[in-house]
Coordinates of C-alpha atoms and ligand atoms in Angstrom, one line a residue:
X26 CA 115.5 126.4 119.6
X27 CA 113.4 128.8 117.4
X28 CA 111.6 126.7 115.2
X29 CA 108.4 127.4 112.9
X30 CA 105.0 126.1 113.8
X31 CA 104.6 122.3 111.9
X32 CA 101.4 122.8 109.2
X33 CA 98.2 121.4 110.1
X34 CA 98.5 117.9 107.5
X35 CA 102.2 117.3 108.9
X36 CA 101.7 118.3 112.9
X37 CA 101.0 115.1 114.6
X38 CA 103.9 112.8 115.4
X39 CA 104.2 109.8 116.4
X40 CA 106.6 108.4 118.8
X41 CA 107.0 104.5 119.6
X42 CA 109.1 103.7 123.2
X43 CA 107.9 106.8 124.8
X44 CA 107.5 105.5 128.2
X45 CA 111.0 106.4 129.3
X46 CA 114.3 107.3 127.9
X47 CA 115.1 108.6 125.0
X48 CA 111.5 108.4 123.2
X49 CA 109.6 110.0 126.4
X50 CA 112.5 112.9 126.5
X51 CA 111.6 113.0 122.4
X52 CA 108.3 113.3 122.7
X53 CA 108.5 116.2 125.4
X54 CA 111.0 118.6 122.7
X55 CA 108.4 117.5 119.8
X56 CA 105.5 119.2 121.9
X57 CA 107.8 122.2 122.9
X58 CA 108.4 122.1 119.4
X59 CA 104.5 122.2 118.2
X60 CA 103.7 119.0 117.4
X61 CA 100.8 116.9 118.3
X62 CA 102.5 113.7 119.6
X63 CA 101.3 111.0 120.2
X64 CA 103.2 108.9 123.1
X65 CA 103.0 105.0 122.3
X66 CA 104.6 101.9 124.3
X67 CA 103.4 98.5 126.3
X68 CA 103.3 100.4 129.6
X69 CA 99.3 102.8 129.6
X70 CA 100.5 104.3 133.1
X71 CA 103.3 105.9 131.6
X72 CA 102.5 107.3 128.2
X73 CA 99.1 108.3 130.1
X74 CA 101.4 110.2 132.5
X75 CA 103.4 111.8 130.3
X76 CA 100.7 112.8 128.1
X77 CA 98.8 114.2 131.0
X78 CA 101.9 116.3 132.1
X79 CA 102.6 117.8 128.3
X80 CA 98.6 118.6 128.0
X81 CA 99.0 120.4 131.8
X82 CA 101.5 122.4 130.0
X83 CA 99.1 123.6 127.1
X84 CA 100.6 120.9 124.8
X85 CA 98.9 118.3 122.8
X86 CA 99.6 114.8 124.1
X87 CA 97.5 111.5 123.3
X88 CA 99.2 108.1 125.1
X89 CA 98.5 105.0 122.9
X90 CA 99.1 101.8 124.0
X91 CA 101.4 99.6 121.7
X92 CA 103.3 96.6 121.5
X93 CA 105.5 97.7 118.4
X94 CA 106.0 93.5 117.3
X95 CA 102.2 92.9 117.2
X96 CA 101.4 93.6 113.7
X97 CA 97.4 93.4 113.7
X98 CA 97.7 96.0 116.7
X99 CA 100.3 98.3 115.0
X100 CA 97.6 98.1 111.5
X101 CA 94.7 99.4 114.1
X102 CA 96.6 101.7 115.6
X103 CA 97.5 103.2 112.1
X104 CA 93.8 103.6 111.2
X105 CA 93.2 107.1 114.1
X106 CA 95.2 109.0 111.0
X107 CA 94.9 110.4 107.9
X108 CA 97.9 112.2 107.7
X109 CA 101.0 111.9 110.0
X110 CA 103.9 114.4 110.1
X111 CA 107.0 112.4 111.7
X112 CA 107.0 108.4 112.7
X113 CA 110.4 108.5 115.4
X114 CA 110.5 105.0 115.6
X115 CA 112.5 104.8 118.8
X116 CA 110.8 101.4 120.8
X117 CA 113.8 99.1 121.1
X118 CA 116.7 98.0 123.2
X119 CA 119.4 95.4 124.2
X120 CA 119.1 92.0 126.2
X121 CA 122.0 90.4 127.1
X122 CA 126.1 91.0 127.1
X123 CA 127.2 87.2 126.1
X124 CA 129.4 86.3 123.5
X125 CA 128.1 84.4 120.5
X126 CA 129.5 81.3 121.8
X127 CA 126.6 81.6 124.3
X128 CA 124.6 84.1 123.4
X129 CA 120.9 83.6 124.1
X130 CA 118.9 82.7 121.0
X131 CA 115.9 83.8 122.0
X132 CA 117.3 87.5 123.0
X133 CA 118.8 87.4 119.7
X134 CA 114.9 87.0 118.3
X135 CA 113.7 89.4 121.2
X136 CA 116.0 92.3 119.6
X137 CA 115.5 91.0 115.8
X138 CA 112.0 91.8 116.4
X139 CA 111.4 95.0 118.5
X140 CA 114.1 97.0 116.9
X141 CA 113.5 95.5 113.4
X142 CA 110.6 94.0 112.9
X143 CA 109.0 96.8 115.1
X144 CA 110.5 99.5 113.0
X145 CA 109.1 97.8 109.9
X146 CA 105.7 97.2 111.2
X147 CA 105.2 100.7 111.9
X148 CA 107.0 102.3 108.9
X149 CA 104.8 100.4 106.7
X150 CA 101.5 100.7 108.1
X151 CA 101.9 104.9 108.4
X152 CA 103.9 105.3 105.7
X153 CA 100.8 106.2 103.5
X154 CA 99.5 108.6 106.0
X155 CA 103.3 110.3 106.2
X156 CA 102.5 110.7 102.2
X157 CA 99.3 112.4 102.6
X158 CA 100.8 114.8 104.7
X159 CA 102.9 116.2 101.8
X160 CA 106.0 116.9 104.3
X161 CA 106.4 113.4 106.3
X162 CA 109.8 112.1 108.5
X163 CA 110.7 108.9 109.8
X164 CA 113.6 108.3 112.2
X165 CA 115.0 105.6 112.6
X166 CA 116.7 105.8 116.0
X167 CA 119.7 103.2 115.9
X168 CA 122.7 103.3 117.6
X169 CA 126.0 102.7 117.3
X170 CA 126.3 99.5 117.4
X171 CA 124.5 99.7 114.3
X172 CA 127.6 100.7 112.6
X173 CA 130.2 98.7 114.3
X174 CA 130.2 95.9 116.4
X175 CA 131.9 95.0 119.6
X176 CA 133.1 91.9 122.1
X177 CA 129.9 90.7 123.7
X178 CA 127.3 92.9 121.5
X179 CA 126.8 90.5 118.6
X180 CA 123.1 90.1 118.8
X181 CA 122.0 93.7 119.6
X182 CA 124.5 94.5 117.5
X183 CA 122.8 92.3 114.4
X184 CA 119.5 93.8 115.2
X185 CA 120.9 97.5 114.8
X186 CA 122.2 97.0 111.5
X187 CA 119.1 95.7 110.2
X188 CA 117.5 99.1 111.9
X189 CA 120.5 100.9 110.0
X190 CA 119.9 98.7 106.9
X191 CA 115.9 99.5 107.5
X192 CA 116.8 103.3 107.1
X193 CA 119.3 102.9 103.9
X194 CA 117.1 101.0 101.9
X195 CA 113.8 102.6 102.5
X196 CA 115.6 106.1 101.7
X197 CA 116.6 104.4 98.4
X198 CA 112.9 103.2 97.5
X199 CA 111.1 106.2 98.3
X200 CA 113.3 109.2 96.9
X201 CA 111.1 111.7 95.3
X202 CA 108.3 110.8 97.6
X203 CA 107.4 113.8 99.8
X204 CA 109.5 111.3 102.9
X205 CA 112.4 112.0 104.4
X206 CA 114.2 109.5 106.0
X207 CA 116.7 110.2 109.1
X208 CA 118.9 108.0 110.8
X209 CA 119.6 108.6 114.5
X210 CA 122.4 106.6 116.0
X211 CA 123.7 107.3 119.4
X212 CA 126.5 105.7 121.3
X213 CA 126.2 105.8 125.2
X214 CA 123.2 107.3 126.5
X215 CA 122.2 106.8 130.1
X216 CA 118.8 106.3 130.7
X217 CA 116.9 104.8 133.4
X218 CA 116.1 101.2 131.9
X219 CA 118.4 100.2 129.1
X220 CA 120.8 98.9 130.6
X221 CA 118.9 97.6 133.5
X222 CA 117.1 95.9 131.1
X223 CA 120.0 94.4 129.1
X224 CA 120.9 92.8 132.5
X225 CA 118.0 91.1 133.7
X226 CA 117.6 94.0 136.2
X227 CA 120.8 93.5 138.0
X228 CA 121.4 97.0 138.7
X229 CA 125.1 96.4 139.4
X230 CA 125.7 95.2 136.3
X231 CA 123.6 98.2 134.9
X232 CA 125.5 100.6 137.1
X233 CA 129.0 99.1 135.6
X234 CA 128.1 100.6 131.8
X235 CA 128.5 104.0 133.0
X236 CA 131.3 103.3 135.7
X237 CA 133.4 106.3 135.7
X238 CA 132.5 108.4 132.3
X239 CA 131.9 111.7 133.9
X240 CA 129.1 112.6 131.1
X241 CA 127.1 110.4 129.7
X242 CA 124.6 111.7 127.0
X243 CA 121.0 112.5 128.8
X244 CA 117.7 111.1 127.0
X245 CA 117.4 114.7 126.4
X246 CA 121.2 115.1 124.5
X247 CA 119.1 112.3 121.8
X248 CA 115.9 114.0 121.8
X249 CA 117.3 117.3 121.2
X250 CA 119.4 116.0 118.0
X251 CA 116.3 113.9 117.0
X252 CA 114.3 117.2 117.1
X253 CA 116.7 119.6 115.5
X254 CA 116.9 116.7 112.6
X255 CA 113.2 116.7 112.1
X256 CA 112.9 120.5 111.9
X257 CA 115.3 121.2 109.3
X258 CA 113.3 122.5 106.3
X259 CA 111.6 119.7 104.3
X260 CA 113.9 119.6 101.2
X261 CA 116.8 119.2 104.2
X262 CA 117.3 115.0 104.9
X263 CA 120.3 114.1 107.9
X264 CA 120.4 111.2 106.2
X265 CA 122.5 109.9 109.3
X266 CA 123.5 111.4 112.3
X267 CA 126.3 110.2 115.3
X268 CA 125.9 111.2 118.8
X269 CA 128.3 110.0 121.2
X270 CA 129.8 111.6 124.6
X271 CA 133.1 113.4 124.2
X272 CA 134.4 110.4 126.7
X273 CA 133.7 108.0 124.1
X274 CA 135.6 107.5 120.9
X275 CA 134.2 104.5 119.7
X276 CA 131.6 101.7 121.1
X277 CA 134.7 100.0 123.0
X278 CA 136.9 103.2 123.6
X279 CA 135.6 105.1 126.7
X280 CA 137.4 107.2 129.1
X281 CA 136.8 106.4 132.5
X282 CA 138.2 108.7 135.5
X283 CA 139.9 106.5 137.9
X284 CA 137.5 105.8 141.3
Ligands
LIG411 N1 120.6 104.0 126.1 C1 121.6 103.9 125.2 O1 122.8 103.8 125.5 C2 121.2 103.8 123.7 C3 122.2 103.9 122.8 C4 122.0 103.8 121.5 C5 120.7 103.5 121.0 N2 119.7 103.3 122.0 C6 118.4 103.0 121.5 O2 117.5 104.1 121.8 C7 116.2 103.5 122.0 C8 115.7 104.0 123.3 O3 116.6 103.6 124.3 P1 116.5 104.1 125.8 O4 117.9 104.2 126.3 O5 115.6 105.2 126.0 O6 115.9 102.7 126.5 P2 114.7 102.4 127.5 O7 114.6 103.5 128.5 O8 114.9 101.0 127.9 O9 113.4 102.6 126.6 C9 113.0 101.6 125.7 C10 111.6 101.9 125.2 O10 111.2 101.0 124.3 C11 109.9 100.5 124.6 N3 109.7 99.2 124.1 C12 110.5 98.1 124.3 N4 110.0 97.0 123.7 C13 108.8 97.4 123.1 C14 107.8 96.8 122.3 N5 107.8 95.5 122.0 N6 106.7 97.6 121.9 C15 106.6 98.9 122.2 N7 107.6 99.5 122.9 C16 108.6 98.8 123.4 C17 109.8 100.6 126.1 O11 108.5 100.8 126.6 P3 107.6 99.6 127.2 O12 108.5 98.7 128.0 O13 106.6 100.4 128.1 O14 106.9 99.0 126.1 C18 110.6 101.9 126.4 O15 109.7 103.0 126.3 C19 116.3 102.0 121.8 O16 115.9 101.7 120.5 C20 117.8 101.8 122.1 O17 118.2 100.6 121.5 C21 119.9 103.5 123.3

């Protein structure tokens, strides 16, 4: 993808969940792309490996570690800048496939505040600093299910919309602020962890999500879309965009080929 070099007050970007998936895969096309990224997440070994590997490659790379829900941390961590280009605010995921009727409450908090709470903590404290950069982006990476719910998705569901809702109303608030605001939702995207992570770690439960759709989207499918998003020329805002793979029509309309 032939993009122009980011300017100097708008080149560093910051991505949160970049110790796998989808955030480490966006962090790797922001580099290509010319940015300076910085890789955040709970896990140091990982961003620290990641960011080793992009500045091997003559990219700029800084790992950060960050728990996205600890507020005091997050306000620190905004301090490093004075300008900040993009904010992909990607750190989230699922727990859990009940039904409300017995639906952990405690996951139902767990997703409330990463993917929410998480989003807000770190849209606030660097949303000055994506100001001062006169050209500043925030994604907002969602998902589907942050646009329609399905049987057993209630709470991750719940927590999406809020991310959605997050998105919508901050667009609202800040229009004619040099801002943009872009909503990334994807439907089914196999990644290493989320859905070994929604289960507990029961990887045969994990392995079931993807049972028989011939192409999932890749980390990478996201990352590229995220990218292309955030280097459309500044006046251009994806307000919203919806990735899902051809095999799936909706959250609970897959195609699955026949073992
Ligand atoms: N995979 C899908 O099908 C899919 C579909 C639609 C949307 N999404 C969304 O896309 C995003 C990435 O998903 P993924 O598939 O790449 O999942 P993943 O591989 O499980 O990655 C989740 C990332 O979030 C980080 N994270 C979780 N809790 C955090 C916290 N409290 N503070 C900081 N970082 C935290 C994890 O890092 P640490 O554990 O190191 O902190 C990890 O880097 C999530 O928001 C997910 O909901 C995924």
């Amino acid at each position: 993808m032939a993009t122009a070099v980011p300017p100097a007050a708008s080149r560093i970007a910051v991505v949160t969940g970049a110790s796998g998936g989808i955030g480490a895969a966006t962090a790797r096309r922001l580099a290509e792309a010319g940015y300076r990224v910085v890789l955040t997440a709970r896990r140091k070994d990982r961003i620290e490996a990641l960011a080793d590997e992009l500045t091997a490659a003559g990219h700029s790379a800084t790992a950060y570690p960050l728990d996205v829900t600890d507020r005091a941390a997050v306000d620190e961590f905004a301090t490093a800048f004075r300008t900040v280009g993009v904010l992909v605010n990607n750190a989230g995921g699922a727990l859990g496939a009940d039904p409300v009727a017995t639906g952990d409450p405690q996951d139902w908090r767990t997703m409330y505040e990463t993917n929410v709470i998480g989003t807000l903590n770190l849209t606030q404290a660097l949303l000055p600093k994506l100001d001062a950069s006169g050209d500043g982006t925030v994604v907002v990476v969602s998902s589907t299910a942050g646009h329609a719910t399905y049987e057993g998705g209630a709470g991750y569901v719940a927590a999406k919309h809020g991310a959605h809702v997050l998105a919508e109303t901050l667009r609202l608030e800040i229009v004619g602020r040099p801002v943009r605001v872009i909503e990334v939702a994807p439907g089914m995207v196999k990644t290493e962890e989320f859905a070994l992570t929604r289960f507990g770690g029961d990887a045969e439960k994990a392995a079931k999500v993807y049972e028989g759709v011939a192409e999932p989207l890749t980390a990478d499918d996201v990352a590229d879309t995220i990218t292309w998003a955030v280097t459309r020329p500044p006046h251009v805002n994806i307000d919203l965009l919806v990735v899902r793979p051809r095999a799936q029509a909706s959250n609970s309309k897959v195609h699955r080929e026949a073992r």
